[in-house]
GROMACS .gro file of C-alpha atoms in nm:
model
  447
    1UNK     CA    1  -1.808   0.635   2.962
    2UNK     CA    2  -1.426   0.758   3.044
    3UNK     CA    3  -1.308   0.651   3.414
    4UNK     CA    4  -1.046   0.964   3.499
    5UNK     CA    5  -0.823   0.914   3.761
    6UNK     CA    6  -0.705   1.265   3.983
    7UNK     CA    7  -0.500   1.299   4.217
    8UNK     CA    8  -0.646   1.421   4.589
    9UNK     CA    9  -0.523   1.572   4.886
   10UNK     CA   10  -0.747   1.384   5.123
   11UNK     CA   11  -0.756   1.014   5.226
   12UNK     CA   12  -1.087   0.967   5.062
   13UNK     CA   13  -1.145   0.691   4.762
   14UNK     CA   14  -1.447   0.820   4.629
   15UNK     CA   15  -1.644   0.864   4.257
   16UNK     CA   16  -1.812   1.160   4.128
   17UNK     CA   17  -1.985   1.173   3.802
   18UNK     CA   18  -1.984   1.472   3.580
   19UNK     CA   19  -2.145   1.608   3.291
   20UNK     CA   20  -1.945   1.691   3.039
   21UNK     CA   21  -2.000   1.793   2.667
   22UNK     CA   22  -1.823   1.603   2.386
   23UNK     CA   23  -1.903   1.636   2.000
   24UNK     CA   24  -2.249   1.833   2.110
   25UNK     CA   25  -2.350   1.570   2.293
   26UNK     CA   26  -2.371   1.515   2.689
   27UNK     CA   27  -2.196   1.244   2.794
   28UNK     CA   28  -2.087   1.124   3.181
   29UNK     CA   29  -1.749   1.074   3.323
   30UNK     CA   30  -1.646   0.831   3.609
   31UNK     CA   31  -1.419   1.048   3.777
   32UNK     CA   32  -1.234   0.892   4.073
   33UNK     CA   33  -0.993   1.012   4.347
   34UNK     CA   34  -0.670   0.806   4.408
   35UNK     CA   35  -0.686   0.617   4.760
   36UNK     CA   36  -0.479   0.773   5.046
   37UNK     CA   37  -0.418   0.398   5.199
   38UNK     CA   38  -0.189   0.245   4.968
   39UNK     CA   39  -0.283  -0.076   5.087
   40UNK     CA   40  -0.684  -0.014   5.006
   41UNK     CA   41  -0.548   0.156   4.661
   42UNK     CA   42  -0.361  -0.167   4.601
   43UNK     CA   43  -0.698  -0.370   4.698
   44UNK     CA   44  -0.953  -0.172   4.519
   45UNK     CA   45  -0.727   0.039   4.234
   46UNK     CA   46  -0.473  -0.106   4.030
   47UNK     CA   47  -0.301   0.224   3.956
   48UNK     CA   48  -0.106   0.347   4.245
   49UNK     CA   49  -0.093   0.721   4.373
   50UNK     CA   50   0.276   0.807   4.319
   51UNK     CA   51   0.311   1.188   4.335
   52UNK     CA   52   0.467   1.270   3.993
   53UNK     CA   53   0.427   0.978   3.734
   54UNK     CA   54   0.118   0.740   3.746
   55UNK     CA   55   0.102   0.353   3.601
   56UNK     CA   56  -0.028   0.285   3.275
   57UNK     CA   57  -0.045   0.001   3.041
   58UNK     CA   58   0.301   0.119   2.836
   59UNK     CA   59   0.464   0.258   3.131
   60UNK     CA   60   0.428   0.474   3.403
   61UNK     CA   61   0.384   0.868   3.246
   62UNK     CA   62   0.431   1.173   3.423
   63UNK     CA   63   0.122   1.417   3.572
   64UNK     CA   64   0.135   1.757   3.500
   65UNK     CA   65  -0.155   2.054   3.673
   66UNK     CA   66  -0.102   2.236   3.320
   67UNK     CA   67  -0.330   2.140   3.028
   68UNK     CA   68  -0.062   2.177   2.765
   69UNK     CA   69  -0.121   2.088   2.405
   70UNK     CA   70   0.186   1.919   2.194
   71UNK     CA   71   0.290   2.215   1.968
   72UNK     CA   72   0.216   2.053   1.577
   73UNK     CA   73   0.562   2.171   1.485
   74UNK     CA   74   0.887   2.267   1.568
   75UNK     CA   75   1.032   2.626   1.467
   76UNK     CA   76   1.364   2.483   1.423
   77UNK     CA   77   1.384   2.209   1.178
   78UNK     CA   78   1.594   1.881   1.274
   79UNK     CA   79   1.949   1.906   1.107
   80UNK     CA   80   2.102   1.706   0.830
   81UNK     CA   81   2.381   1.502   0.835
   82UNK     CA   82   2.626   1.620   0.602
   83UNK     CA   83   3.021   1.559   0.534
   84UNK     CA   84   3.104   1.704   0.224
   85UNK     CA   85   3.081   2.067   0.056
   86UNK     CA   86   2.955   2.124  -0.263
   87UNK     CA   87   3.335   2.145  -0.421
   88UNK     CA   88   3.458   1.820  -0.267
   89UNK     CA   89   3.587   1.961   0.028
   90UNK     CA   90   3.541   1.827   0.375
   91UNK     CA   91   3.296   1.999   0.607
   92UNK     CA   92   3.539   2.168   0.878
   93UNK     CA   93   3.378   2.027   1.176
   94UNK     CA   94   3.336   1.668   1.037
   95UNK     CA   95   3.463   1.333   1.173
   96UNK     CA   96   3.405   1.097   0.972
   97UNK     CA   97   3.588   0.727   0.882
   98UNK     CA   98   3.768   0.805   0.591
   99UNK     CA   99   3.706   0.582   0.292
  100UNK     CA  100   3.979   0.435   0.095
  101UNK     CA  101   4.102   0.461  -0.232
  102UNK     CA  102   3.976   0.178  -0.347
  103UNK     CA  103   3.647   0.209  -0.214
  104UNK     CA  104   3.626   0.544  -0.334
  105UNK     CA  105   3.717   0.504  -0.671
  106UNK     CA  106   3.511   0.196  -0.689
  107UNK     CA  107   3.232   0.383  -0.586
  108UNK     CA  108   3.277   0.680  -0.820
  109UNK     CA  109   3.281   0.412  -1.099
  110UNK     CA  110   2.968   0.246  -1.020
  111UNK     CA  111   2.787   0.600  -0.963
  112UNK     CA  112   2.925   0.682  -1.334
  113UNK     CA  113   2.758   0.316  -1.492
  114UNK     CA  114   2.479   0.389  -1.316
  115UNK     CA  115   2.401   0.739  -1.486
  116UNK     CA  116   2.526   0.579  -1.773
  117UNK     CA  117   2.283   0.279  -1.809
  118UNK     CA  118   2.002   0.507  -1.726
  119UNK     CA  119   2.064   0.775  -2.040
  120UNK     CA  120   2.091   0.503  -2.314
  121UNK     CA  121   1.824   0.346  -2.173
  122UNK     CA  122   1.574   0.586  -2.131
  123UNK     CA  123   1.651   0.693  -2.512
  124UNK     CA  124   1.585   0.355  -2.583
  125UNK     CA  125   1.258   0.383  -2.461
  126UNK     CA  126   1.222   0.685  -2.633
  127UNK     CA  127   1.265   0.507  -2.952
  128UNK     CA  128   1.022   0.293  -2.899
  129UNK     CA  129   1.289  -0.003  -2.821
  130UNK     CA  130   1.161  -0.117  -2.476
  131UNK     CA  131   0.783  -0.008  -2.321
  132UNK     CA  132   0.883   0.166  -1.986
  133UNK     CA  133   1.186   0.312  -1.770
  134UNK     CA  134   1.251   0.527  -1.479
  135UNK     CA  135   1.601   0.668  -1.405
  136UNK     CA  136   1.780   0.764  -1.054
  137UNK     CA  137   1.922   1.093  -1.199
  138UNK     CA  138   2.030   1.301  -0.891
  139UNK     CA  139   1.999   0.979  -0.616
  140UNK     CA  140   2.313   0.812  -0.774
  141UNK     CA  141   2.451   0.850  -0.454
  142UNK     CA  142   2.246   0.708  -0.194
  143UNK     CA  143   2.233   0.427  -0.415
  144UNK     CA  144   2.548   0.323  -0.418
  145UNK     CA  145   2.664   0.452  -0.111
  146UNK     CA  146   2.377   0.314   0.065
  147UNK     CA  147   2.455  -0.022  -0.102
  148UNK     CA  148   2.856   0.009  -0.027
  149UNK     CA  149   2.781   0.010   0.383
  150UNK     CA  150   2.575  -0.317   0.334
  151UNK     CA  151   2.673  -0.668   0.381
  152UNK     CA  152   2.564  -0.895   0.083
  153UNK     CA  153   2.408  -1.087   0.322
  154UNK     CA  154   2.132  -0.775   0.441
  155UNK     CA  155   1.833  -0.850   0.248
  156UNK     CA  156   1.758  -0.574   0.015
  157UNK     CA  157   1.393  -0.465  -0.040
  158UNK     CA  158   1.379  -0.180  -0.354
  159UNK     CA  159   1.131   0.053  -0.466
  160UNK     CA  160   1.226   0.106  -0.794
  161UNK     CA  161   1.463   0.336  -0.825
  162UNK     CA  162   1.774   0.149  -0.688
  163UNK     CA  163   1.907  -0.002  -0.981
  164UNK     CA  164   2.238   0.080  -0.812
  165UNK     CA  165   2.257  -0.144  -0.514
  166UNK     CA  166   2.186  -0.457  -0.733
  167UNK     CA  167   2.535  -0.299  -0.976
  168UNK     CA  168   2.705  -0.275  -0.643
  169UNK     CA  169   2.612  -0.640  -0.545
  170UNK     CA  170   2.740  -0.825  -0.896
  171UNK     CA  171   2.409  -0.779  -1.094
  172UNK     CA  172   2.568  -0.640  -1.407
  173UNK     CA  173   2.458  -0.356  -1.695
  174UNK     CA  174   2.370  -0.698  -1.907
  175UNK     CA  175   2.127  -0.885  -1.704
  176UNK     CA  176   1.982  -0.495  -1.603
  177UNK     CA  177   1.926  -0.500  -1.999
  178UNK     CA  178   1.793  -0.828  -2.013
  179UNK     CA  179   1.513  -0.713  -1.784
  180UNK     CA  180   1.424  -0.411  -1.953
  181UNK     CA  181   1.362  -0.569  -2.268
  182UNK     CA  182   1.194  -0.862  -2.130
  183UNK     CA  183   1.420  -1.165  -2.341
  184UNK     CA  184   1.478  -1.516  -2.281
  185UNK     CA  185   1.756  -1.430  -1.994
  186UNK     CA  186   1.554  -1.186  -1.816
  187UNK     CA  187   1.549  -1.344  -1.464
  188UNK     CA  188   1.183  -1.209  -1.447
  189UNK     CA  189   1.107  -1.437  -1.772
  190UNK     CA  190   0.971  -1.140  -1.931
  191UNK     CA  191   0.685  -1.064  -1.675
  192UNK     CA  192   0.778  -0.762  -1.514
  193UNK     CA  193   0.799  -0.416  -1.635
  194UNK     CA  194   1.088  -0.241  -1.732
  195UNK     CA  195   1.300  -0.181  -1.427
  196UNK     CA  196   1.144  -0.432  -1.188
  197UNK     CA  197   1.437  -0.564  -1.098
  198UNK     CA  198   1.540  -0.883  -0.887
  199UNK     CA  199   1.805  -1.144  -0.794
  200UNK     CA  200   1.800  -1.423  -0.515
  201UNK     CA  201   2.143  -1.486  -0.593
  202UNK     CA  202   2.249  -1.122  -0.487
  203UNK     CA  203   1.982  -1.106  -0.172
  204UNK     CA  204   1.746  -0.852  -0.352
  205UNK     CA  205   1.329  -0.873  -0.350
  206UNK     CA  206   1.194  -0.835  -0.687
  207UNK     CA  207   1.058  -0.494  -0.713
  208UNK     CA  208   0.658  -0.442  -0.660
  209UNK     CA  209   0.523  -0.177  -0.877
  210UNK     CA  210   0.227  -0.078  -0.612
  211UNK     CA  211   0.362   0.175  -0.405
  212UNK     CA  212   0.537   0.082  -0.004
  213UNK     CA  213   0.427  -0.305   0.001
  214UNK     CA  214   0.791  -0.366   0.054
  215UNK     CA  215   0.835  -0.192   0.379
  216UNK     CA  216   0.610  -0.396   0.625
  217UNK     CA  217   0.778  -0.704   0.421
  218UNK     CA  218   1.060  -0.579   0.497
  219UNK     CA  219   0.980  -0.592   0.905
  220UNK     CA  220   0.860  -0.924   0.809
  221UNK     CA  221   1.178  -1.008   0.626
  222UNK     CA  222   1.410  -0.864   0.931
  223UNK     CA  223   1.174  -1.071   1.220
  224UNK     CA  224   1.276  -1.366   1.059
  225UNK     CA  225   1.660  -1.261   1.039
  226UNK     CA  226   1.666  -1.212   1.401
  227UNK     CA  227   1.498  -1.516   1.494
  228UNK     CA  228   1.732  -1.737   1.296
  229UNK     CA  229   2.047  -1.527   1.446
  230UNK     CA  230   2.153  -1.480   1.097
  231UNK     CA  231   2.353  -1.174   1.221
  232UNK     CA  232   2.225  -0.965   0.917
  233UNK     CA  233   1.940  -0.706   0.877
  234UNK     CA  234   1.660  -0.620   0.595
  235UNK     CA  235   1.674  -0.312   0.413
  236UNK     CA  236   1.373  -0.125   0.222
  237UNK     CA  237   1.422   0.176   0.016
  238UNK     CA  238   1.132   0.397  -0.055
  239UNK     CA  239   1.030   0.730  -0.158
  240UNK     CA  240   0.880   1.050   0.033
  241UNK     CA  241   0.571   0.998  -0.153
  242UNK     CA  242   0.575   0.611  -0.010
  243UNK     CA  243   0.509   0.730   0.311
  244UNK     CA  244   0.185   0.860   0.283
  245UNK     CA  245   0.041   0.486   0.161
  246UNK     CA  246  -0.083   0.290   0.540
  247UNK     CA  247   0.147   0.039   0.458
  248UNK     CA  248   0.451   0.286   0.563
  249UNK     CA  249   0.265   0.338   0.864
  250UNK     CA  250   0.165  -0.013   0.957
  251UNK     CA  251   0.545  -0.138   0.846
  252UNK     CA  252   0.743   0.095   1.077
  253UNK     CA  253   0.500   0.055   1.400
  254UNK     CA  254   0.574  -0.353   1.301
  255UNK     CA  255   0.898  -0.328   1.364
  256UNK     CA  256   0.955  -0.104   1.639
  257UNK     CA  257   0.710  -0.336   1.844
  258UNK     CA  258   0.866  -0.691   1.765
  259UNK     CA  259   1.265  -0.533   1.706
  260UNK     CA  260   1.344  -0.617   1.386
  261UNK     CA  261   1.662  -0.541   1.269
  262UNK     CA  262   1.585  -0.365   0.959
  263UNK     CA  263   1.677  -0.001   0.815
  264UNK     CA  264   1.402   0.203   0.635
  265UNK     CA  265   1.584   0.422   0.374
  266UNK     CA  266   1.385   0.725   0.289
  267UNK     CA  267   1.501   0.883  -0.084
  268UNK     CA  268   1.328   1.241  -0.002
  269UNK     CA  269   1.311   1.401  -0.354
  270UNK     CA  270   1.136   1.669  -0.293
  271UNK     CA  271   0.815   1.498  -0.591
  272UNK     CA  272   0.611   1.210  -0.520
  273UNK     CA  273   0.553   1.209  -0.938
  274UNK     CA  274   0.397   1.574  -0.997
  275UNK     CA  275   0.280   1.644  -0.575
  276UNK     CA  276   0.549   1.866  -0.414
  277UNK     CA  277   0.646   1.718  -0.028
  278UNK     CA  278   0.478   2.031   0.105
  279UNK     CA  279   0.113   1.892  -0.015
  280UNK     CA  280   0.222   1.553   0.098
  281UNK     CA  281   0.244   1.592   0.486
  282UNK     CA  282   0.256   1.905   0.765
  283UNK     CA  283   0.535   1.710   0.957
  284UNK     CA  284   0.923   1.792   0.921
  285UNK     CA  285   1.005   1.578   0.639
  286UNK     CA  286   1.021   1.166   0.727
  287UNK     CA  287   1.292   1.162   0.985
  288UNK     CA  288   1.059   1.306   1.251
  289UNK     CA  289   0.794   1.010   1.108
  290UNK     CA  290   1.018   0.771   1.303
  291UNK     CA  291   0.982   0.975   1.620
  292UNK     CA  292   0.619   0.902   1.680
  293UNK     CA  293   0.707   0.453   1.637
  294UNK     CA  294   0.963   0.492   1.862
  295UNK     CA  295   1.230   0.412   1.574
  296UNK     CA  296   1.579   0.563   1.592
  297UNK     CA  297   1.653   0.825   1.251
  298UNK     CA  298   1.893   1.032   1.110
  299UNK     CA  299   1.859   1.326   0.839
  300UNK     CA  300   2.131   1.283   0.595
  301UNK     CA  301   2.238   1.502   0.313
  302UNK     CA  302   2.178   1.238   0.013
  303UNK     CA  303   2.339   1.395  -0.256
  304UNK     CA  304   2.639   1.314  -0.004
  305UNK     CA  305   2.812   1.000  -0.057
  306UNK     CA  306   3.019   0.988   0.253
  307UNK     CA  307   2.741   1.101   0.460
  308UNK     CA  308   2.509   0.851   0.310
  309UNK     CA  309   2.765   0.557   0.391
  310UNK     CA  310   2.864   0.665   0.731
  311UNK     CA  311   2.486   0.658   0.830
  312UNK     CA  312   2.383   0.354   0.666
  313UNK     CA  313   2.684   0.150   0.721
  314UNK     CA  314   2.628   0.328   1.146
  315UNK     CA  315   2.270   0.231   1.097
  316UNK     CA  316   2.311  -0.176   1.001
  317UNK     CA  317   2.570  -0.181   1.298
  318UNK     CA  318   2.283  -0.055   1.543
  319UNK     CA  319   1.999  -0.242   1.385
  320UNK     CA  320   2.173  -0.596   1.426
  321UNK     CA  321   2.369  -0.532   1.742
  322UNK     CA  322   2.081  -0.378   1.920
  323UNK     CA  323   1.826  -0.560   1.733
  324UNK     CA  324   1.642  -0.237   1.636
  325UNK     CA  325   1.469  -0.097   1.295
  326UNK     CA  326   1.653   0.259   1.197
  327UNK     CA  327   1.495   0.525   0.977
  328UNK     CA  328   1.770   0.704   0.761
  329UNK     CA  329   1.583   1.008   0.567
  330UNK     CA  330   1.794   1.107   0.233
  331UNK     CA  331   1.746   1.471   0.159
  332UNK     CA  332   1.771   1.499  -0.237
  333UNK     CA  333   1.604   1.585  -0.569
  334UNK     CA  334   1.459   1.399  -0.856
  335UNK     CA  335   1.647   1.520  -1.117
  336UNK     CA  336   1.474   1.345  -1.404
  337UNK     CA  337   1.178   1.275  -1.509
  338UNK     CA  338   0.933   1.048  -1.300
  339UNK     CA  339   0.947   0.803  -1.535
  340UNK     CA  340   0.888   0.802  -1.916
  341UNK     CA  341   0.538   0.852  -1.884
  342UNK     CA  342   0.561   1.189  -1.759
  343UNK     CA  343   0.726   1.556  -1.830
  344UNK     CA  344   0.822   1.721  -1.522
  345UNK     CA  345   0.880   2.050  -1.721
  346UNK     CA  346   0.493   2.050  -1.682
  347UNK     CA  347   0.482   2.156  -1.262
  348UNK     CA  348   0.847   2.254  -1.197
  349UNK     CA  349   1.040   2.547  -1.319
  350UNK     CA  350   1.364   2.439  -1.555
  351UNK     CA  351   1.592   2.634  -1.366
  352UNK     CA  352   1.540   2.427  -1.039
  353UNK     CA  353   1.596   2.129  -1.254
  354UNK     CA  354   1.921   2.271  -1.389
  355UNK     CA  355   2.063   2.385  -1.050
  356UNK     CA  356   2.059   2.095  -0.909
  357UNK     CA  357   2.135   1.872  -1.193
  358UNK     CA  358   2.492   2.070  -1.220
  359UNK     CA  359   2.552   2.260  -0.891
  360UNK     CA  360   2.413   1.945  -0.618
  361UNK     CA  361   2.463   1.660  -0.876
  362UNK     CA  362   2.640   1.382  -0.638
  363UNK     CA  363   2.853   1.227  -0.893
  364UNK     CA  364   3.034   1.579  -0.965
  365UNK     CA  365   3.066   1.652  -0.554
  366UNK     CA  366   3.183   1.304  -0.516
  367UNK     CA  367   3.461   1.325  -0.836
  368UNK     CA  368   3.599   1.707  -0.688
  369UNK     CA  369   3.663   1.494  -0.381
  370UNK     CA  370   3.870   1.192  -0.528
  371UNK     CA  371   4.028   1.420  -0.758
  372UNK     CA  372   4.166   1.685  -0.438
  373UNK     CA  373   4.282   1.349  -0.306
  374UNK     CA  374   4.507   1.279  -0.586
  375UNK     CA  375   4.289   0.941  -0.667
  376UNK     CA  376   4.125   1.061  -0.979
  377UNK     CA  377   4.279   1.259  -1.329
  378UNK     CA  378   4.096   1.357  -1.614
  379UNK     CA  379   4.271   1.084  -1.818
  380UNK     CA  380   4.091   0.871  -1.571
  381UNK     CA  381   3.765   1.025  -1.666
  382UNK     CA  382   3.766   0.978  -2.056
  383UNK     CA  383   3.859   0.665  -2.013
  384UNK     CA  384   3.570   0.545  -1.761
  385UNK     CA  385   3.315   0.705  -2.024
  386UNK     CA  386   3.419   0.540  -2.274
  387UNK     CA  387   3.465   0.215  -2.101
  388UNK     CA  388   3.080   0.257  -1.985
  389UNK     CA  389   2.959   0.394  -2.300
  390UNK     CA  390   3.059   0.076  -2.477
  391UNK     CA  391   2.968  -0.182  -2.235
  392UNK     CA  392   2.618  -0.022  -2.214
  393UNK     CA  393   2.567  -0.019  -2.592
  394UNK     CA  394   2.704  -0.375  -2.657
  395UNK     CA  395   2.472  -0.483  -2.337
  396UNK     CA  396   2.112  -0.309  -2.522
  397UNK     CA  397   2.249  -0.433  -2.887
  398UNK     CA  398   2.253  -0.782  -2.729
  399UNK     CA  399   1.975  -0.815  -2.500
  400UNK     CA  400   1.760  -0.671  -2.814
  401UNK     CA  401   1.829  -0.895  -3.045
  402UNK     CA  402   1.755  -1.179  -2.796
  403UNK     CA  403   1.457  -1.379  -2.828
  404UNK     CA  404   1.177  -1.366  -2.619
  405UNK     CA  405   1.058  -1.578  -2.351
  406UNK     CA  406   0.895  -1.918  -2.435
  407UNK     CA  407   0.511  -1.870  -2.437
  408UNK     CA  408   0.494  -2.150  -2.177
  409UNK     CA  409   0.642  -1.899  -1.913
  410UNK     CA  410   0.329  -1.721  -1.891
  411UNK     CA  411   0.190  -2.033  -1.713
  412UNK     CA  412   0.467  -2.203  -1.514
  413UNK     CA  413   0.567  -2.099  -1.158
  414UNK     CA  414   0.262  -2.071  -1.040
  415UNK     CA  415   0.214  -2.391  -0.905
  416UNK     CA  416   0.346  -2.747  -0.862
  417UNK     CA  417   0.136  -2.939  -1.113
  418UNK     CA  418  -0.046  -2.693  -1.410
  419UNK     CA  419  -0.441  -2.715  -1.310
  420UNK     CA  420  -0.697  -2.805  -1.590
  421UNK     CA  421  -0.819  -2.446  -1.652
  422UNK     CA  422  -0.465  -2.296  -1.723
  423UNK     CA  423  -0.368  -2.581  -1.981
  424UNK     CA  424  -0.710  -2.450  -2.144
  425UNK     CA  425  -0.612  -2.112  -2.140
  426UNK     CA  426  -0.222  -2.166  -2.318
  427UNK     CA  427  -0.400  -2.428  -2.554
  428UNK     CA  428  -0.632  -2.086  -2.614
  429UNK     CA  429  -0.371  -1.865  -2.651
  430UNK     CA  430  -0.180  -2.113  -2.924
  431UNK     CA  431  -0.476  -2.142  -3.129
  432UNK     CA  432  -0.542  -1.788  -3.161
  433UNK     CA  433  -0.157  -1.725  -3.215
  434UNK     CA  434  -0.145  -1.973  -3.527
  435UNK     CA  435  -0.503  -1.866  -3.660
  436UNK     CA  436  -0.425  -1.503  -3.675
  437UNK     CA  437  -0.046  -1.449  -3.742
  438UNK     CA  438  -0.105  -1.089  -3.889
  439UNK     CA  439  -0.177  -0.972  -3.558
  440UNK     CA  440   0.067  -1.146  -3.354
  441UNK     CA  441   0.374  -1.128  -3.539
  442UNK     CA  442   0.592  -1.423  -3.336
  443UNK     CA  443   0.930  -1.335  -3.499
  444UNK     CA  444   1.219  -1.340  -3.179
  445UNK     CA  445   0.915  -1.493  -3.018
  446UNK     CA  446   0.897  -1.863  -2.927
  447UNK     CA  447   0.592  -2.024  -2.981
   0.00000   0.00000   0.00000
């Protein structure tokens, strides 16, 4: 039963039932008129009769004689954020803070090591070298833009395609390496996959391989920031695809209701693996997601990176200041591959691939605009390849040739004092080793 509260135009407080149909079935409504007296409303009704907005539970909302449906969506599509033209130039219209040399070419450098890192690894995988790898061809940009507007003290919560904020926050090419092949000084011990990377040192949450667990963490994460005044904010990257998993939902609504300082970075790629965004959702992209928690966003061109930096580093002075989450949707493409278990070539057309790799590709947008600023020559250029080319290779040659982890990792760090059943299990695991060497070859492998 429904109790309906109208509006009347005489002095009256009295209840009518009415039938009413409802899924096929008949069902009866309590419909009752408002009291005249506002005294007698006050005694008998707890919602008042104001003329043009009535009390509810969340607020008071406004009345309305028209039975008007929300329209599902908008004609006009919310507009991106952008700073930059495709040849470096500055958009005419734009103010913007303008970033400094050093920043810029700092920047620029890290976008190139990224790109870098990614291609030798991924062939590495290729040959066999290491068992997995995904690569952030085409998001170079938000990554370390995104990371550049941070303080190392915001608490970053990945996906798994940021490699790039944990180069921008000291985590260098060799321990990245050291991961991916899974050796002695992987920080992981050698129980992660490829690419799952982590650092408490450097403020970064090992990276989850089910999909959007770290973004109602992340509102956990931020809660906790704000009640220890720690003056800093969480951070949780994710993809378009992310947002379809309840944990999205559930995260966002978590932090708009208790204030958490944390920003929700959106990478929209256009592919959640082989599932195009317009089979993933009916609304306008993510950024009008936010709308509906009652969580301030911003569109932003992500292939951008002074758009990207402006709105992040804009964003983390609104979410700790105002103690408020922020939703910052990156509009970009996936250039590469999912990840090295699948061909893209298989549901999208080459060409697409191949326009945006060279027309939209951030890293050449982003070098047309150093270089028209006199910051960047092509001397410059060769020299930064080469520089990355060779600390990549040396990194892979010598996390490769590192031994593995000691078998007694697989057990430790669980808890305090080893229980019974797991001593069992390595004692297990040791005899089976030593009885059957064939099969588990233990060379770079400490028994």
């Amino acid at each position: 039963m429904a109790t309906w509260f109208l509006r009347s135009s005489n002095n009256h407080g009295v209840i009518r039932k009415l039938s009413m149909a409802f899924s096929g079935k008949s069902t009866t409504a309590v419909v009752r008129r408002c009291f005249g007296s506002m005294e007698a409303g006050q005694k008998l009704d707890p919602y008042s009769c104001d003329d043009d907005y009535r009390e509810n539970i969340g607020g008071k909302i406004p009345l309305t004689s028209q039975m008007k449906f929300i329209s599902e969506a908008s004609d006009k599509r919310l507009p991106c954020y952008r700073v930059l033209n495709d040849d470096g130039s500055l958009v005419s219209t734009t103010i913007h803070d303008q970033l400094g040399e050093e920043v810029a070419v700092n920047m620029y450098s890290a976008m190139v090591t990224l790109k870098t890192m990614d291609t030798f690894l991924y062939e590495a995988q290729r040959q066999g070298r290491i068992s997995f790898y995904m690569t952030t061809f085409g998001e170079e940009a938000i990554n370390i833009a995104s990371a550049a507007a941070l303080s190392p003290h915001d608490f970053v919560l990945p996906q798994y395609r940021e490699a790039g904020v944990l180069l921008w926050r000291g985590f260098t090419v060799q321990e990245c390496t050291n991961q991916c092949f899974g050796n002695k000084d992987d920080k992981g011990k050698g129980r992660q996959m490829p690419v799952h990377y982590g650092s408490n040192k450097h403020n970064v949450i090992t990276i989850s391989s089910p999909l959007a667990t770290q973004i109602s963490q992340a509102a956990g994460v931020a809660y906790s920031l704000k009640m220890d005044k720690r003056g800093a904010c969480a951070v949780a990257y994710t993809g378009e695809g992310a947002t379809s998993e309840g944990d999205f939902h559930a995260g966002l609504n978590f932090a708009a209701v208790t204030e958490a300082p944390v920003i929700f970075i959106c990478r929209n790629n256009g592919w959640a693996i082989s599932t195009p965004v317009h089979e993933q959702f009916r609304s306008d992209g993510i950024v009008a997601k936010g709308l509906g928690y009652g969580i301030r966003s911003i569109r932003v061109d992500g292939n951008d990176v002074i758009a990207v930096y402006n709105a992040v580093r804009a964003a983390r002075n609104m979410a700790i200041s105002e103690e408020r989450p922020i939703l910052v949707e990156a509009m970009t493409y996936r250039v590469g591959h999912h990840s090295t278990s699948d061909d893209s070539t298989k549901y999208r057309p080459t060409n697409e691939i191949e326009y945006w790799k060279t027309a939209r590709s951030p890293i050449a947008i982003f070098r047309k605009y150093i270089q028209r600023n006199g910051w960047w020559s092509d001397d410059q250029e060769s020299e930064l390849y080469r520089d990355v080319k060779k600390q990549v290779l040396e990194a892979i040659k010598t996390a490769e040739g590192m031994e593995k982890p000691a078998l007694t990792e697989l057990f430790s760090d669980v808890y305090e004092q080893m229980p019974p059943n797991l001593h069992e299990q390595e004692r297990s695991i040791r005899d089976a080793i030593n009885k059957y060497r064939k099969d588990y070859p233990t060379s770079g492998f400490h028994v």
